[in-house]
Amino acid sequence: MSKALTDLFAEITNNLADERDSLNALDGVGDGDAGDNMVSNFETITKTLRQNEGQGSVDQALRAASHALRTSGKGPTAPMYANGLDQAANDLQGKTSFGVNDIMKLLGGLLGGVQNTPGVKQQGEGGILDGLVPGVTTFMQSRNNGKSTLEALMDGYKASQRGAYGTSQQGSGFGLFGNNDTSGKVDPGAAGASSLLGSLLQTLLANGLSAGRGEPSKTSGFEELFGGGQQQQQPPQGGGGYGDPLGGLGGLGDLFGQLFGGGGGMFGGQPQQQQQRPSSGGDDPKPRLRDQEVI
């Protein structure tokens, strides 16, 4: 297996580590370790993928990561993400390389696997799917409508945020704390799913900017991820689609505007003042749930 998938997960894991404290804080009804568990689980995934570099295919590596997560994963979402990795492996069967255009199958597989986990709360019941379903389905719809991967991820991330915040309206608990009253509190599983999409977006923004400027890639894995040796698909509609998976540098200004509160605010409608941040040269978007925690 190539380095691209491993390097992608390694960067996502690093970005999730920045969300650790805020996810732990959201887990106040539970035992306060939702962020610790998520970071640990993605470290396990990354370590297993790294061990499988240079051998086998992408689906074999993903299945190995799924097995490791079932064996040593932490928290109630570990088996859910393990199922998601298994489904993503099915969707990426036989591939020996991984590029930006494969992110749709990766996220679609993660969603499908989580949805098929026995006992998982359905969308609208205040669980992980409230963040994952709107995020992934919106991303896939935007991508199929011809938007670039970055534009589609931005759409998906905003939808995921809305879904995650919506769990504060549910009164039932989560995980082992299903009998606890969680009114006014964001479900940490849904928040974690939103943080995952935000971390993926942040990773592609940071590394995609360097690639677009012609700078050396951070790793050889990112060279492959951003098009090295990949045959591009034709866009389904108009410009900015599959043929240009990141959408070029021209559209990144609009994306940063949305990230920092422009274009109607993070959730649409009027811009929300507390979400406006000064840009630090476009290298640190870091959209976080902590900006509008509902506790």
mmCIF file with all atom_site columns, N, CA, C and O in Angstrom, residues 76-107:
data_model
loop_
_atom_site.group_PDB
_atom_site.id
_atom_site.type_symbol
_atom_site.label_atom_id
_atom_site.label_alt_id
_atom_site.label_comp_id
_atom_site.label_asym_id
_atom_site.label_entity_id
_atom_site.label_seq_id
_atom_site.pdbx_PDB_ins_code
_atom_site.Cartn_x
_atom_site.Cartn_y
_atom_site.Cartn_z
_atom_site.occupancy
_atom_site.B_iso_or_equiv
_atom_site.pdbx_formal_charge
_atom_site.auth_seq_id
_atom_site.auth_comp_id
_atom_site.auth_asym_id
_atom_site.auth_atom_id
_atom_site.pdbx_PDB_model_num
ATOM 1   N N  . PRO A 1 76  ? -17.208 3.942  22.996 1.00 0.00 ? 76  PRO A N  1
ATOM 2   C CA . PRO A 1 76  ? -18.306 3.342  22.246 1.00 0.00 ? 76  PRO A CA 1
ATOM 3   C C  . PRO A 1 76  ? -18.253 3.564  20.747 1.00 0.00 ? 76  PRO A C  1
ATOM 4   O O  . PRO A 1 76  ? -18.902 2.834  19.987 1.00 0.00 ? 76  PRO A O  1
ATOM 5   N N  . THR A 1 77  ? -17.495 4.554  20.277 1.00 0.00 ? 77  THR A N  1
ATOM 6   C CA . THR A 1 77  ? -17.439 4.795  18.829 1.00 0.00 ? 77  THR A CA 1
ATOM 7   C C  . THR A 1 77  ? -16.391 3.938  18.132 1.00 0.00 ? 77  THR A C  1
ATOM 8   O O  . THR A 1 77  ? -16.377 3.875  16.896 1.00 0.00 ? 77  THR A O  1
ATOM 9   N N  . ALA A 1 78  ? -15.504 3.260  18.881 1.00 0.00 ? 78  ALA A N  1
ATOM 10  C CA . ALA A 1 78  ? -14.449 2.453  18.250 1.00 0.00 ? 78  ALA A CA 1
ATOM 11  C C  . ALA A 1 78  ? -15.019 1.377  17.330 1.00 0.00 ? 78  ALA A C  1
ATOM 12  O O  . ALA A 1 78  ? -14.586 1.254  16.173 1.00 0.00 ? 78  ALA A O  1
ATOM 13  N N  . PRO A 1 79  ? -15.999 0.556  17.788 1.00 0.00 ? 79  PRO A N  1
ATOM 14  C CA . PRO A 1 79  ? -16.548 -0.442 16.869 1.00 0.00 ? 79  PRO A CA 1
ATOM 15  C C  . PRO A 1 79  ? -17.308 0.172  15.709 1.00 0.00 ? 79  PRO A C  1
ATOM 16  O O  . PRO A 1 79  ? -17.389 -0.429 14.623 1.00 0.00 ? 79  PRO A O  1
ATOM 17  N N  . MET A 1 80  ? -17.838 1.374  15.881 1.00 0.00 ? 80  MET A N  1
ATOM 18  C CA . MET A 1 80  ? -18.541 2.044  14.791 1.00 0.00 ? 80  MET A CA 1
ATOM 19  C C  . MET A 1 80  ? -17.564 2.424  13.686 1.00 0.00 ? 80  MET A C  1
ATOM 20  O O  . MET A 1 80  ? -17.800 2.157  12.494 1.00 0.00 ? 80  MET A O  1
ATOM 21  N N  . TYR A 1 81  ? -16.446 3.045  14.073 1.00 0.00 ? 81  TYR A N  1
ATOM 22  C CA . TYR A 1 81  ? -15.453 3.413  13.068 1.00 0.00 ? 81  TYR A CA 1
ATOM 23  C C  . TYR A 1 81  ? -14.777 2.179  12.485 1.00 0.00 ? 81  TYR A C  1
ATOM 24  O O  . TYR A 1 81  ? -14.365 2.183  11.314 1.00 0.00 ? 81  TYR A O  1
ATOM 25  N N  . ALA A 1 82  ? -14.664 1.106  13.272 1.00 0.00 ? 82  ALA A N  1
ATOM 26  C CA . ALA A 1 82  ? -14.112 -0.149 12.742 1.00 0.00 ? 82  ALA A CA 1
ATOM 27  C C  . ALA A 1 82  ? -15.006 -0.684 11.632 1.00 0.00 ? 82  ALA A C  1
ATOM 28  O O  . ALA A 1 82  ? -14.524 -1.117 10.568 1.00 0.00 ? 82  ALA A O  1
ATOM 29  N N  . ASN A 1 83  ? -16.310 -0.657 11.839 1.00 0.00 ? 83  ASN A N  1
ATOM 30  C CA . ASN A 1 83  ? -17.243 -1.067 10.788 1.00 0.00 ? 83  ASN A CA 1
ATOM 31  C C  . ASN A 1 83  ? -17.121 -0.161 9.568  1.00 0.00 ? 83  ASN A C  1
ATOM 32  O O  . ASN A 1 83  ? -17.216 -0.616 8.422  1.00 0.00 ? 83  ASN A O  1
ATOM 33  N N  . GLY A 1 84  ? -16.926 1.126  9.820  1.00 0.00 ? 84  GLY A N  1
ATOM 34  C CA . GLY A 1 84  ? -16.769 2.068  8.717  1.00 0.00 ? 84  GLY A CA 1
ATOM 35  C C  . GLY A 1 84  ? -15.535 1.788  7.885  1.00 0.00 ? 84  GLY A C  1
ATOM 36  O O  . GLY A 1 84  ? -15.563 1.880  6.652  1.00 0.00 ? 84  GLY A O  1
ATOM 37  N N  . LEU A 1 85  ? -14.437 1.429  8.550  1.00 0.00 ? 85  LEU A N  1
ATOM 38  C CA . LEU A 1 85  ? -13.213 1.091  7.810  1.00 0.00 ? 85  LEU A CA 1
ATOM 39  C C  . LEU A 1 85  ? -13.404 -0.166 6.975  1.00 0.00 ? 85  LEU A C  1
ATOM 40  O O  . LEU A 1 85  ? -12.896 -0.265 5.851  1.00 0.00 ? 85  LEU A O  1
ATOM 41  N N  . ASP A 1 86  ? -14.139 -1.143 7.518  1.00 0.00 ? 86  ASP A N  1
ATOM 42  C CA . ASP A 1 86  ? -14.423 -2.363 6.753  1.00 0.00 ? 86  ASP A CA 1
ATOM 43  C C  . ASP A 1 86  ? -15.216 -2.050 5.488  1.00 0.00 ? 86  ASP A C  1
ATOM 44  O O  . ASP A 1 86  ? -14.932 -2.573 4.406  1.00 0.00 ? 86  ASP A O  1
ATOM 45  N N  . GLN A 1 87  ? -16.232 -1.187 5.633  1.00 0.00 ? 87  GLN A N  1
ATOM 46  C CA . GLN A 1 87  ? -17.041 -0.840 4.467  1.00 0.00 ? 87  GLN A CA 1
ATOM 47  C C  . GLN A 1 87  ? -16.222 -0.033 3.460  1.00 0.00 ? 87  GLN A C  1
ATOM 48  O O  . GLN A 1 87  ? -16.335 -0.237 2.244  1.00 0.00 ? 87  GLN A O  1
ATOM 49  N N  . ALA A 1 88  ? -15.374 0.883  3.952  1.00 0.00 ? 88  ALA A N  1
ATOM 50  C CA . ALA A 1 88  ? -14.514 1.644  3.053  1.00 0.00 ? 88  ALA A CA 1
ATOM 51  C C  . ALA A 1 88  ? -13.566 0.715  2.310  1.00 0.00 ? 88  ALA A C  1
ATOM 52  O O  . ALA A 1 88  ? -13.266 0.928  1.118  1.00 0.00 ? 88  ALA A O  1
ATOM 53  N N  . ALA A 1 89  ? -13.101 -0.338 2.988  1.00 0.00 ? 89  ALA A N  1
ATOM 54  C CA . ALA A 1 89  ? -12.235 -1.322 2.337  1.00 0.00 ? 89  ALA A CA 1
ATOM 55  C C  . ALA A 1 89  ? -12.968 -1.999 1.186  1.00 0.00 ? 89  ALA A C  1
ATOM 56  O O  . ALA A 1 89  ? -12.401 -2.212 0.106  1.00 0.00 ? 89  ALA A O  1
ATOM 57  N N  . ASN A 1 90  ? -14.231 -2.328 1.409  1.00 0.00 ? 90  ASN A N  1
ATOM 58  C CA . ASN A 1 90  ? -15.026 -2.931 0.328  1.00 0.00 ? 90  ASN A CA 1
ATOM 59  C C  . ASN A 1 90  ? -15.158 -1.974 -0.856 1.00 0.00 ? 90  ASN A C  1
ATOM 60  O O  . ASN A 1 90  ? -15.068 -2.385 -2.018 1.00 0.00 ? 90  ASN A O  1
ATOM 61  N N  . ASP A 1 91  ? -15.358 -0.700 -0.552 1.00 0.00 ? 91  ASP A N  1
ATOM 62  C CA . ASP A 1 91  ? -15.564 0.285  -1.614 1.00 0.00 ? 91  ASP A CA 1
ATOM 63  C C  . ASP A 1 91  ? -14.275 0.614  -2.368 1.00 0.00 ? 91  ASP A C  1
ATOM 64  O O  . ASP A 1 91  ? -14.324 1.114  -3.497 1.00 0.00 ? 91  ASP A O  1
ATOM 65  N N  . LEU A 1 92  ? -13.125 0.354  -1.739 1.00 0.00 ? 92  LEU A N  1
ATOM 66  C CA . LEU A 1 92  ? -11.834 0.643  -2.358 1.00 0.00 ? 92  LEU A CA 1
ATOM 67  C C  . LEU A 1 92  ? -11.093 -0.640 -2.710 1.00 0.00 ? 92  LEU A C  1
ATOM 68  O O  . LEU A 1 92  ? -9.867  -0.661 -2.822 1.00 0.00 ? 92  LEU A O  1
ATOM 69  N N  . GLN A 1 93  ? -11.842 -1.700 -2.908 1.00 0.00 ? 93  GLN A N  1
ATOM 70  C CA . GLN A 1 93  ? -11.289 -3.025 -3.167 1.00 0.00 ? 93  GLN A CA 1
ATOM 71  C C  . GLN A 1 93  ? -10.268 -3.017 -4.309 1.00 0.00 ? 93  GLN A C  1
ATOM 72  O O  . GLN A 1 93  ? -10.533 -2.500 -5.394 1.00 0.00 ? 93  GLN A O  1
ATOM 73  N N  . GLY A 1 94  ? -9.085  -3.570 -4.050 1.00 0.00 ? 94  GLY A N  1
ATOM 74  C CA . GLY A 1 94  ? -8.090  -3.770 -5.096 1.00 0.00 ? 94  GLY A CA 1
ATOM 75  C C  . GLY A 1 94  ? -7.215  -2.581 -5.430 1.00 0.00 ? 94  GLY A C  1
ATOM 76  O O  . GLY A 1 94  ? -6.273  -2.715 -6.212 1.00 0.00 ? 94  GLY A O  1
ATOM 77  N N  . LYS A 1 95  ? -7.469  -1.417 -4.845 1.00 0.00 ? 95  LYS A N  1
ATOM 78  C CA . LYS A 1 95  ? -6.663  -0.235 -5.162 1.00 0.00 ? 95  LYS A CA 1
ATOM 79  C C  . LYS A 1 95  ? -5.303  -0.323 -4.457 1.00 0.00 ? 95  LYS A C  1
ATOM 80  O O  . LYS A 1 95  ? -5.225  -0.722 -3.296 1.00 0.00 ? 95  LYS A O  1
ATOM 81  N N  . THR A 1 96  ? -4.276  0.076  -5.166 1.00 0.00 ? 96  THR A N  1
ATOM 82  C CA . THR A 1 96  ? -2.939  0.100  -4.575 1.00 0.00 ? 96  THR A CA 1
ATOM 83  C C  . THR A 1 96  ? -2.444  1.518  -4.329 1.00 0.00 ? 96  THR A C  1
ATOM 84  O O  . THR A 1 96  ? -1.366  1.713  -3.767 1.00 0.00 ? 96  THR A O  1
ATOM 85  N N  . SER A 1 97  ? -3.217  2.516  -4.771 1.00 0.00 ? 97  SER A N  1
ATOM 86  C CA . SER A 1 97  ? -2.887  3.916  -4.524 1.00 0.00 ? 97  SER A CA 1
ATOM 87  C C  . SER A 1 97  ? -4.129  4.626  -4.009 1.00 0.00 ? 97  SER A C  1
ATOM 88  O O  . SER A 1 97  ? -5.250  4.123  -4.119 1.00 0.00 ? 97  SER A O  1
ATOM 89  N N  . PHE A 1 98  ? -3.913  5.805  -3.434 1.00 0.00 ? 98  PHE A N  1
ATOM 90  C CA . PHE A 1 98  ? -5.028  6.573  -2.874 1.00 0.00 ? 98  PHE A CA 1
ATOM 91  C C  . PHE A 1 98  ? -4.825  8.045  -3.206 1.00 0.00 ? 98  PHE A C  1
ATOM 92  O O  . PHE A 1 98  ? -3.759  8.614  -2.941 1.00 0.00 ? 98  PHE A O  1
ATOM 93  N N  . GLY A 1 99  ? -5.860  8.650  -3.805 1.00 0.00 ? 99  GLY A N  1
ATOM 94  C CA . GLY A 1 99  ? -5.787  10.060 -4.165 1.00 0.00 ? 99  GLY A CA 1
ATOM 95  C C  . GLY A 1 99  ? -7.002  10.830 -3.681 1.00 0.00 ? 99  GLY A C  1
ATOM 96  O O  . GLY A 1 99  ? -7.931  10.266 -3.097 1.00 0.00 ? 99  GLY A O  1
ATOM 97  N N  . VAL A 1 100 ? -6.998  12.119 -3.941 1.00 0.00 ? 100 VAL A N  1
ATOM 98  C CA . VAL A 1 100 ? -8.082  12.988 -3.488 1.00 0.00 ? 100 VAL A CA 1
ATOM 99  C C  . VAL A 1 100 ? -9.443  12.485 -3.964 1.00 0.00 ? 100 VAL A C  1
ATOM 100 O O  . VAL A 1 100 ? -10.435 12.538 -3.233 1.00 0.00 ? 100 VAL A O  1
ATOM 101 N N  . ASN A 1 101 ? -9.491  11.976 -5.188 1.00 0.00 ? 101 ASN A N  1
ATOM 102 C CA . ASN A 1 101 ? -10.770 11.510 -5.726 1.00 0.00 ? 101 ASN A CA 1
ATOM 103 C C  . ASN A 1 101 ? -11.310 10.274 -5.020 1.00 0.00 ? 101 ASN A C  1
ATOM 104 O O  . ASN A 1 101 ? -12.468 9.897  -5.223 1.00 0.00 ? 101 ASN A O  1
ATOM 105 N N  . ASP A 1 102 ? -10.476 9.619  -4.201 1.00 0.00 ? 102 ASP A N  1
ATOM 106 C CA . ASP A 1 102 ? -10.923 8.440  -3.460 1.00 0.00 ? 102 ASP A CA 1
ATOM 107 C C  . ASP A 1 102 ? -11.538 8.795  -2.107 1.00 0.00 ? 102 ASP A C  1
ATOM 108 O O  . ASP A 1 102 ? -12.053 7.922  -1.408 1.00 0.00 ? 102 ASP A O  1
ATOM 109 N N  . ILE A 1 103 ? -11.485 10.064 -1.742 1.00 0.00 ? 103 ILE A N  1
ATOM 110 C CA . ILE A 1 103 ? -12.015 10.477 -0.447 1.00 0.00 ? 103 ILE A CA 1
ATOM 111 C C  . ILE A 1 103 ? -13.526 10.236 -0.371 1.00 0.00 ? 103 ILE A C  1
ATOM 112 O O  . ILE A 1 103 ? -14.061 9.914  0.690  1.00 0.00 ? 103 ILE A O  1
ATOM 113 N N  . MET A 1 104 ? -14.215 10.361 -1.507 1.00 0.00 ? 104 MET A N  1
ATOM 114 C CA . MET A 1 104 ? -15.651 10.117 -1.495 1.00 0.00 ? 104 MET A CA 1
ATOM 115 C C  . MET A 1 104 ? -15.964 8.688  -1.066 1.00 0.00 ? 104 MET A C  1
ATOM 116 O O  . MET A 1 104 ? -16.854 8.450  -0.234 1.00 0.00 ? 104 MET A O  1
ATOM 117 N N  . LYS A 1 105 ? -15.227 7.717  -1.606 1.00 0.00 ? 105 LYS A N  1
ATOM 118 C CA . LYS A 1 105 ? -15.470 6.326  -1.229 1.00 0.00 ? 105 LYS A CA 1
ATOM 119 C C  . LYS A 1 105 ? -15.058 6.066  0.219  1.00 0.00 ? 105 LYS A C  1
ATOM 120 O O  . LYS A 1 105 ? -15.699 5.281  0.920  1.00 0.00 ? 105 LYS A O  1
ATOM 121 N N  . LEU A 1 106 ? -14.000 6.715  0.661  1.00 0.00 ? 106 LEU A N  1
ATOM 122 C CA . LEU A 1 106 ? -13.568 6.553  2.053  1.00 0.00 ? 106 LEU A CA 1
ATOM 123 C C  . LEU A 1 106 ? -14.645 7.043  3.014  1.00 0.00 ? 106 LEU A C  1
ATOM 124 O O  . LEU A 1 106 ? -15.030 6.331  3.953  1.00 0.00 ? 106 LEU A O  1
ATOM 125 N N  . LEU A 1 107 ? -15.143 8.247  2.783  1.00 0.00 ? 107 LEU A N  1
ATOM 126 C CA . LEU A 1 107 ? -16.165 8.803  3.678  1.00 0.00 ? 107 LEU A CA 1
ATOM 127 C C  . LEU A 1 107 ? -17.490 8.066  3.536  1.00 0.00 ? 107 LEU A C  1
ATOM 128 O O  . LEU A 1 107 ? -18.182 7.824  4.537  1.00 0.00 ? 107 LEU A O  1
#
